[in-house]
Amino acid sequence: MSLKEQFGKDILLTGWGHSPFGKLADQTLESLIVGVATEAIANAGLEPGQIDEIYLGQFNSGMVPLGFASSLALQVSDELANVPATRVENACASGSAALQQGAKALLAGTARNVLVIGAEKMTHAGADVVGAALLGADYEAAGKPSSTGFAGLFAETAKHYEKRHGAVGDVLGSIAAKNHRNGVANPYAQLRKDLGEDFCRTVSDKNPIVAEPLRRTDCSPVSDGAAAVVLTAGPAPSNAAAAPVRLAGFGHANDFMPAAKRDPIAFAGSVAAWQRALGMAGVSLQDLDLAEVHDCFTIAELIMYEVMGLAPAGEGRRAIEEGWVYRDGKLPVNLSGGLKAKGHPVGATGVSQHVVAAMQLSGTAGDMQLPGARRAAVHNMGGLAIANYVSVLEAV
């Protein structure tokens, strides 16, 4: 049973906007938000006054002084005066959290057009500020000094994985190389360079160990950026710039924060989110044409192959070694370059993932386009698989 059949409403992505990701010194948080919001509303074929509600996904956690950003989108137009606007925070999954809140507003019948924005400014802040902000998403590490930051936490995840299933250094290098190669085709990506497998697999002066066993190429970069999407309770506006894309199902699951209450490589919350989203959409993994997953570190993508059911536990390496997740494979993963190459402005990531998936399904992805794509999944998580979100999107 699909979302539409379950709730009697058709939720459509009708317009979207996306900034470049990277070090955007000439942009402020406000200008990023206003830019992508303006683009999304126009591309949806709407006037600003037709937006009924706004959700902003932003982590912040002290990276910018303004801790109350919900009304910045109103700067798009005076027509947005008094429109309800809410900032949504769930660590690196803040963007998808905002999108699901927007979808629920449509299902509740309190809005017909919802503007969802994800945005983050990070590169202006020192490494110590960014590191401390991100570690605020971890139960044990929050507020404590660390030389490796969140990379150190995922390095421990990689060590747990290797202890159970064997060394994965070359596999992680191949995942990094795949995503860098995909990122070349993405005009929004921060890192648009095909680095090759040898470079990504090898420790060198240009690719040093960040936290054993993770190299620099195994880690997503610090980024600025924003993305926005308009959600509409169907039918879609007749003058939208691209064909609408349907939200067929979604899932959200939070796991326990204390590490002692979690299997470090099971990502149980992500498993639950995948099951809920696929179940709501009434589809299986085999029905998907592509997936955008949360590869903040390459070990996360490897584990995600197993979490989503593409490979059994401990056999995720087969997905990369046998080519399943490449552009010409049975389930291409991160055709956008993923967080690894596209960049990871944390609050923007979830919305960005939905935008690039919608571009694929509407046939507007340009050089990224996967011919004939009809159904996609998006996976976004906050912390060490603590807040987990999955959406299933399909062409209309």
Short mmCIF file of C-alpha atoms in Angstrom, two decimals:
data_model
loop_
_atom_site.label_atom_id
_atom_site.label_comp_id
_atom_site.label_asym_id
_atom_site.label_seq_id
_atom_site.Cartn_x
_atom_site.Cartn_y
_atom_site.Cartn_z
CA MET A 1 0.00 0.00 0.00
CA SER A 2 1.51 3.32 -1.10
CA LEU A 3 1.43 6.58 0.83
CA LYS A 4 -1.27 7.84 -1.51
CA GLU A 5 -3.41 4.75 -0.93
CA GLN A 6 -2.82 4.80 2.83
CA PHE A 7 -3.55 8.48 3.43
CA GLY A 8 -5.65 9.41 0.39
CA LYS A 9 -3.31 12.24 -0.59
CA ASP A 10 -0.73 12.59 -3.32
CA ILE A 11 2.40 14.35 -2.04
CA LEU A 12 4.50 15.74 -4.84
CA LEU A 13 7.88 17.43 -5.11
CA THR A 14 6.95 20.20 -7.53
CA GLY A 15 9.94 22.54 -7.55
CA TRP A 16 13.48 22.59 -6.22
CA GLY A 17 16.59 24.71 -5.94
CA HIS A 18 20.21 23.89 -5.16
CA SER A 19 23.30 26.01 -4.52
CA PRO A 20 26.86 24.92 -5.26
CA PHE A 21 28.44 23.13 -2.31
CA GLY A 22 31.90 24.10 -1.09
CA LYS A 23 33.69 27.02 0.49
CA LEU A 24 31.27 29.85 -0.32
CA ALA A 25 32.96 32.85 1.28
CA ASP A 26 30.75 35.32 -0.59
CA GLN A 27 27.53 33.73 0.70
CA THR A 28 25.84 34.07 4.08
CA LEU A 29 23.38 31.67 5.65
CA GLU A 30 20.66 34.14 4.72
CA SER A 31 21.71 34.51 1.08
CA LEU A 32 21.96 30.74 0.68
CA ILE A 33 18.48 30.22 2.09
CA VAL A 34 16.92 33.01 0.07
CA GLY A 35 18.61 31.87 -3.15
CA VAL A 36 17.46 28.26 -3.09
CA ALA A 37 14.02 29.11 -1.73
CA THR A 38 13.40 31.64 -4.49
CA GLU A 39 14.49 29.09 -7.10
CA ALA A 40 12.32 26.31 -5.67
CA ILE A 41 9.16 28.43 -5.48
CA ALA A 42 9.62 29.72 -9.04
CA ASN A 43 10.34 26.26 -10.42
CA ALA A 44 7.20 24.94 -8.74
CA GLY A 45 5.20 27.43 -10.77
CA LEU A 46 4.02 29.23 -7.63
CA GLU A 47 4.04 32.73 -6.23
CA PRO A 48 5.54 33.18 -2.75
CA GLY A 49 2.11 33.99 -1.37
CA GLN A 50 0.99 30.46 -2.23
CA ILE A 51 3.39 28.91 0.30
CA ASP A 52 1.44 27.84 3.39
CA GLU A 53 4.26 26.69 5.66
CA ILE A 54 8.07 26.62 5.81
CA TYR A 55 10.45 24.11 7.41
CA LEU A 56 14.17 24.83 7.65
CA GLY A 57 16.62 22.01 8.32
CA GLN A 58 19.76 23.35 10.01
CA PHE A 59 22.11 21.79 12.57
CA ASN A 60 24.28 24.84 13.42
CA SER A 61 25.29 23.80 16.98
CA GLY A 62 27.26 27.02 17.35
CA MET A 63 28.85 27.19 13.90
CA VAL A 64 27.09 30.50 13.21
CA PRO A 65 26.08 33.03 15.88
CA LEU A 66 22.44 33.24 14.77
CA GLY A 67 20.70 30.37 16.51
CA PHE A 68 17.21 31.37 15.39
CA ALA A 69 17.08 31.11 11.61
CA SER A 70 13.52 29.98 10.96
CA SER A 71 12.28 33.28 9.51
CA LEU A 72 15.19 33.90 7.12
CA ALA A 73 13.23 32.40 4.23
CA LEU A 74 10.66 35.17 4.60
CA GLN A 75 13.30 37.44 3.07
CA VAL A 76 12.34 35.92 -0.30
CA SER A 77 9.24 38.10 -0.50
CA ASP A 78 6.99 40.29 1.60
CA GLU A 79 4.22 37.91 0.51
CA LEU A 80 5.64 35.41 3.01
CA ALA A 81 4.85 37.68 5.96
CA ASN A 82 3.23 35.68 8.79
CA VAL A 83 3.70 32.30 7.07
CA PRO A 84 4.47 29.69 9.77
CA ALA A 85 8.18 28.82 9.70
CA THR A 86 9.96 26.29 11.90
CA ARG A 87 13.62 25.30 12.21
CA VAL A 88 14.05 21.52 12.45
CA GLU A 89 17.18 19.94 13.94
CA ASN A 90 18.24 16.29 14.01
CA ALA A 91 22.01 16.53 13.53
CA CYS A 92 23.15 15.62 10.01
CA ALA A 93 19.63 14.39 9.21
CA SER A 94 18.09 17.83 9.81
CA GLY A 95 17.24 18.26 6.11
CA SER A 96 15.28 15.03 5.86
CA ALA A 97 13.66 15.74 9.23
CA ALA A 98 12.41 19.04 7.80
CA LEU A 99 11.11 17.31 4.68
CA GLN A 100 9.18 14.71 6.64
CA GLN A 101 7.67 17.42 8.85
CA GLY A 102 6.56 19.18 5.69
CA ALA A 103 5.01 15.98 4.36
CA LYS A 104 3.13 15.48 7.62
CA ALA A 105 1.73 19.02 7.43
CA LEU A 106 0.31 18.13 4.01
CA LEU A 107 -1.09 14.85 5.32
CA ALA A 108 -2.69 16.71 8.23
CA GLY A 109 -4.41 19.02 5.78
CA THR A 110 -3.05 22.21 7.36
CA ALA A 111 -1.16 23.19 4.19
CA ARG A 112 -1.24 22.58 0.46
CA ASN A 113 2.21 23.93 -0.48
CA VAL A 114 5.13 23.59 1.92
CA LEU A 115 8.60 25.02 1.36
CA VAL A 116 11.38 22.83 2.78
CA ILE A 117 14.92 24.21 3.00
CA GLY A 118 18.18 22.72 4.20
CA ALA A 119 21.12 25.04 4.78
CA GLU A 120 24.45 25.25 6.59
CA LYS A 121 27.45 27.58 6.79
CA MET A 122 30.52 25.78 8.10
CA THR A 123 33.76 26.69 6.30
CA HIS A 124 34.19 30.09 7.97
CA ALA A 125 34.44 28.45 11.38
CA GLY A 126 37.71 27.02 12.64
CA ALA A 127 38.31 23.29 12.58
CA ASP A 128 38.00 23.20 16.37
CA VAL A 129 34.58 24.91 16.24
CA VAL A 130 33.27 22.61 13.51
CA GLY A 131 34.69 19.54 15.22
CA ALA A 132 33.12 20.43 18.56
CA ALA A 133 29.79 21.20 16.90
CA LEU A 134 29.66 17.86 15.12
CA LEU A 135 30.78 15.93 18.21
CA GLY A 136 27.76 17.45 19.92
CA ALA A 137 25.80 14.77 18.06
CA ASP A 138 27.53 11.97 19.97
CA TYR A 139 26.48 10.91 23.46
CA GLU A 140 29.94 10.00 24.74
CA ALA A 141 32.08 12.56 22.84
CA ALA A 142 29.95 15.69 23.25
CA GLY A 143 31.87 18.46 24.97
CA LYS A 144 35.11 16.51 25.13
CA PRO A 145 38.39 17.29 23.32
CA SER A 146 39.19 15.19 20.26
CA SER A 147 41.97 15.29 17.68
CA THR A 148 40.01 13.28 15.12
CA GLY A 149 36.42 14.47 15.60
CA PHE A 150 33.62 12.46 14.02
CA ALA A 151 36.13 10.75 11.75
CA GLY A 152 37.48 9.08 14.87
CA LEU A 153 34.03 7.74 15.74
CA PHE A 154 33.49 6.25 12.28
CA ALA A 155 37.06 4.92 12.36
CA GLU A 156 36.04 2.92 15.41
CA THR A 157 33.03 1.68 13.44
CA ALA A 158 35.39 0.57 10.67
CA LYS A 159 37.58 -1.25 13.20
CA HIS A 160 34.56 -3.09 14.60
CA TYR A 161 33.57 -4.05 11.07
CA GLU A 162 37.06 -5.30 10.21
CA LYS A 163 37.24 -7.32 13.41
CA ARG A 164 34.11 -9.23 12.38
CA HIS A 165 34.43 -9.33 8.62
CA GLY A 166 38.05 -8.70 7.63
CA ALA A 167 40.03 -5.80 6.22
CA VAL A 168 38.11 -3.35 4.03
CA GLY A 169 40.71 -0.71 3.18
CA ASP A 170 40.66 -1.42 -0.55
CA VAL A 171 36.86 -1.64 -0.59
CA LEU A 172 36.56 1.74 1.09
CA GLY A 173 39.03 3.16 -1.45
CA SER A 174 36.86 1.84 -4.28
CA ILE A 175 33.76 3.44 -2.77
CA ALA A 176 35.58 6.77 -2.51
CA ALA A 177 36.82 6.49 -6.10
CA LYS A 178 33.31 5.68 -7.37
CA ASN A 179 31.80 8.69 -5.67
CA HIS A 180 34.55 11.05 -6.79
CA ARG A 181 34.07 9.82 -10.36
CA ASN A 182 30.30 10.38 -10.09
CA GLY A 183 30.85 13.84 -8.62
CA VAL A 184 32.58 15.02 -11.80
CA ALA A 185 29.16 15.07 -13.50
CA ASN A 186 27.48 17.06 -10.72
CA PRO A 187 27.66 20.83 -11.26
CA TYR A 188 26.83 21.44 -7.57
CA ALA A 189 29.58 19.18 -6.21
CA GLN A 190 32.39 20.51 -4.05
CA LEU A 191 35.00 17.99 -5.25
CA ARG A 192 34.72 17.46 -9.01
CA LYS A 193 37.82 15.39 -9.68
CA ASP A 194 38.19 11.72 -10.60
CA LEU A 195 40.93 10.66 -8.19
CA GLY A 196 41.11 7.03 -9.30
CA GLU A 197 41.15 3.86 -7.23
CA ASP A 198 44.90 3.69 -6.70
CA PHE A 199 45.00 7.14 -5.12
CA CYS A 200 41.95 6.50 -2.91
CA ARG A 201 43.26 3.13 -1.75
CA THR A 202 46.78 4.36 -0.94
CA VAL A 203 48.05 6.32 2.05
CA SER A 204 50.21 9.20 0.83
CA ASP A 205 51.20 12.77 1.63
CA LYS A 206 48.13 13.92 -0.30
CA ASN A 207 45.91 11.20 1.14
CA PRO A 208 47.01 10.77 4.75
CA ILE A 209 45.39 8.77 7.49
CA VAL A 210 42.84 10.94 9.32
CA ALA A 211 41.84 8.30 11.86
CA GLU A 212 43.04 4.74 11.34
CA PRO A 213 41.92 3.10 9.06
CA LEU A 214 40.19 6.07 7.39
CA ARG A 215 42.16 8.16 4.92
CA ARG A 216 41.31 11.67 3.82
CA THR A 217 39.48 10.27 0.78
CA ASP A 218 37.27 8.24 3.13
CA CYS A 219 35.91 11.42 4.74
CA SER A 220 33.36 13.92 3.43
CA PRO A 221 34.51 17.56 3.40
CA VAL A 222 33.39 20.52 5.49
CA SER A 223 30.99 22.50 3.29
CA ASP A 224 28.69 25.46 2.86
CA GLY A 225 25.50 25.10 0.87
CA ALA A 226 21.73 24.94 0.69
CA ALA A 227 18.92 23.18 -1.13
CA ALA A 228 15.16 23.62 -1.17
CA VAL A 229 12.09 21.77 -2.39
CA VAL A 230 8.39 22.60 -2.57
CA LEU A 231 6.04 19.84 -1.44
CA THR A 232 2.51 20.06 -2.81
CA ALA A 233 -0.62 18.11 -2.04
CA GLY A 234 -1.52 17.08 -5.59
CA PRO A 235 -2.39 17.95 -8.22
CA ALA A 236 0.80 19.76 -9.20
CA PRO A 237 0.76 23.32 -10.58
CA SER A 238 0.39 23.23 -14.36
CA ASN A 239 3.28 25.59 -15.04
CA ALA A 240 6.05 23.93 -12.97
CA ALA A 241 9.47 23.91 -14.60
CA ALA A 242 9.87 20.11 -14.43
CA ALA A 243 7.62 17.09 -14.10
CA PRO A 244 6.59 16.51 -10.49
CA VAL A 245 7.99 13.63 -8.46
CA ARG A 246 5.87 11.64 -6.01
CA LEU A 247 6.82 10.91 -2.40
CA ALA A 248 5.73 7.27 -2.37
CA GLY A 249 6.79 6.41 1.17
CA PHE A 250 8.97 7.50 4.05
CA GLY A 251 10.40 6.11 7.26
CA HIS A 252 12.07 7.56 10.34
CA ALA A 253 13.65 5.73 13.26
CA ASN A 254 15.85 6.90 16.13
CA ASP A 255 18.25 4.59 17.93
CA PHE A 256 19.55 4.78 21.50
CA MET A 257 22.32 7.32 22.05
CA PRO A 258 24.57 5.41 24.50
CA ALA A 259 26.98 3.26 22.51
CA ALA A 260 26.54 0.39 24.96
CA LYS A 261 22.92 0.02 23.84
CA ARG A 262 23.77 -0.33 20.13
CA ASP A 263 25.57 -2.88 17.96
CA PRO A 264 28.24 -0.60 16.42
CA ILE A 265 27.83 -1.93 12.88
CA ALA A 266 24.17 -2.98 12.79
CA PHE A 267 22.79 0.55 12.20
CA ALA A 268 19.49 -0.79 13.52
CA GLY A 269 17.72 2.56 13.21
CA SER A 270 18.60 2.77 9.53
CA VAL A 271 17.32 -0.78 9.04
CA ALA A 272 13.99 0.22 10.57
CA ALA A 273 13.77 3.43 8.50
CA TRP A 274 14.41 1.48 5.28
CA GLN A 275 11.79 -1.11 6.16
CA ARG A 276 9.21 1.54 7.00
CA ALA A 277 9.81 3.57 3.84
CA LEU A 278 9.77 0.60 1.48
CA GLY A 279 6.73 -0.80 3.28
CA MET A 280 4.79 2.47 3.02
CA ALA A 281 5.68 2.73 -0.67
CA GLY A 282 4.69 -0.89 -1.27
CA VAL A 283 7.95 -1.68 -3.07
CA SER A 284 11.09 -3.73 -2.56
CA LEU A 285 14.75 -2.89 -3.08
CA GLN A 286 14.55 -4.56 -6.49
CA ASP A 287 12.03 -1.92 -7.60
CA LEU A 288 14.54 0.92 -7.15
CA ASP A 289 16.56 2.37 -10.02
CA LEU A 290 19.00 4.33 -7.84
CA ALA A 291 19.75 5.37 -4.28
CA GLU A 292 21.34 8.38 -2.62
CA VAL A 293 22.76 7.29 0.74
CA HIS A 294 24.52 9.02 3.62
CA ASP A 295 28.22 8.38 2.96
CA CYS A 296 29.65 10.85 5.47
CA PHE A 297 32.49 8.33 5.63
CA THR A 298 33.01 5.46 3.21
CA ILE A 299 32.47 2.87 5.93
CA ALA A 300 28.92 4.23 6.28
CA GLU A 301 28.18 3.51 2.62
CA LEU A 302 29.64 0.01 2.90
CA ILE A 303 27.44 -0.78 5.89
CA MET A 304 24.46 0.76 4.08
CA TYR A 305 24.73 -1.87 1.33
CA GLU A 306 23.96 -4.42 4.03
CA VAL A 307 21.41 -2.31 5.91
CA MET A 308 19.26 -1.79 2.82
CA GLY A 309 19.45 -5.49 1.98
CA LEU A 310 21.59 -5.27 -1.13
CA ALA A 311 24.05 -7.74 0.43
CA PRO A 312 23.99 -9.95 3.55
CA ALA A 313 25.73 -8.81 6.72
CA GLY A 314 29.50 -8.93 6.26
CA GLU A 315 29.24 -9.19 2.47
CA GLY A 316 28.75 -5.54 1.54
CA ARG A 317 32.05 -5.60 -0.31
CA ARG A 318 30.36 -7.66 -3.03
CA ALA A 319 28.23 -4.65 -4.00
CA ILE A 320 31.34 -2.69 -4.99
CA GLU A 321 33.56 -5.59 -6.10
CA GLU A 322 30.87 -7.01 -8.40
CA GLY A 323 29.80 -3.61 -9.70
CA TRP A 324 26.25 -3.56 -8.36
CA VAL A 325 26.40 0.07 -7.16
CA TYR A 326 28.10 1.61 -10.18
CA ARG A 327 26.25 3.63 -12.80
CA ASP A 328 25.69 0.52 -14.94
CA GLY A 329 25.00 -1.78 -11.99
CA LYS A 330 21.74 -3.15 -10.64
CA LEU A 331 21.38 -0.34 -8.07
CA PRO A 332 23.55 2.73 -8.73
CA VAL A 333 24.41 4.43 -5.43
CA ASN A 334 25.31 8.11 -5.07
CA LEU A 335 25.29 9.14 -8.72
CA SER A 336 25.55 12.71 -7.37
CA GLY A 337 28.94 11.92 -5.85
CA GLY A 338 27.33 11.50 -2.45
CA LEU A 339 28.42 13.46 0.58
CA LYS A 340 31.96 12.31 -0.23
CA ALA A 341 32.27 14.38 -3.42
CA LYS A 342 29.15 16.58 -3.48
CA GLY A 343 29.96 17.89 -0.01
CA HIS A 344 28.22 17.77 3.35
CA PRO A 345 26.80 21.08 4.64
CA VAL A 346 25.08 19.07 7.31
CA GLY A 347 21.64 20.71 7.52
CA ALA A 348 21.41 20.90 3.74
CA THR A 349 22.36 17.29 2.99
CA GLY A 350 18.98 15.60 3.34
CA VAL A 351 17.19 18.16 1.17
CA SER A 352 20.00 18.03 -1.38
CA GLN A 353 19.66 14.26 -1.62
CA HIS A 354 15.95 14.62 -2.37
CA VAL A 355 16.62 17.31 -4.97
CA VAL A 356 19.21 15.29 -6.91
CA ALA A 357 16.96 12.22 -6.77
CA ALA A 358 14.01 14.30 -8.04
CA MET A 359 16.18 15.59 -10.87
CA GLN A 360 16.92 12.01 -11.89
CA LEU A 361 13.25 11.02 -11.83
CA SER A 362 12.12 14.12 -13.73
CA GLY A 363 14.81 13.65 -16.41
CA THR A 364 16.50 16.95 -15.55
CA ALA A 365 19.76 15.66 -14.04
CA GLY A 366 21.93 16.69 -16.99
CA ASP A 367 25.28 14.89 -17.07
CA MET A 368 24.27 12.95 -13.93
CA GLN A 369 21.18 11.52 -15.62
CA LEU A 370 20.53 7.79 -15.38
CA PRO A 371 18.42 6.98 -18.46
CA GLY A 372 14.95 5.69 -17.66
CA ALA A 373 15.11 6.25 -13.90
CA ARG A 374 11.61 5.87 -12.43
CA ARG A 375 12.08 5.18 -8.71
CA ALA A 376 14.73 6.23 -6.17
CA ALA A 377 15.44 6.02 -2.46
CA VAL A 378 17.13 8.58 -0.23
CA HIS A 379 18.84 7.67 3.06
CA ASN A 380 20.01 10.35 5.50
CA MET A 381 21.23 9.88 9.06
CA GLY A 382 22.26 12.00 12.03
CA GLY A 383 25.07 10.98 14.35
CA LEU A 384 26.31 7.40 14.33
CA ALA A 385 23.06 6.11 12.81
CA ILE A 386 21.05 7.66 15.65
CA ALA A 387 18.48 9.65 13.62
CA ASN A 388 17.63 7.76 10.44
CA TYR A 389 15.42 8.80 7.53
CA VAL A 390 14.54 7.07 4.26
CA SER A 391 12.27 8.31 1.46
CA VAL A 392 11.06 6.52 -1.64
CA LEU A 393 10.45 8.82 -4.62
CA GLU A 394 8.92 7.93 -7.96
CA ALA A 395 8.29 9.54 -11.31
CA VAL A 396 4.68 10.57 -11.93
#
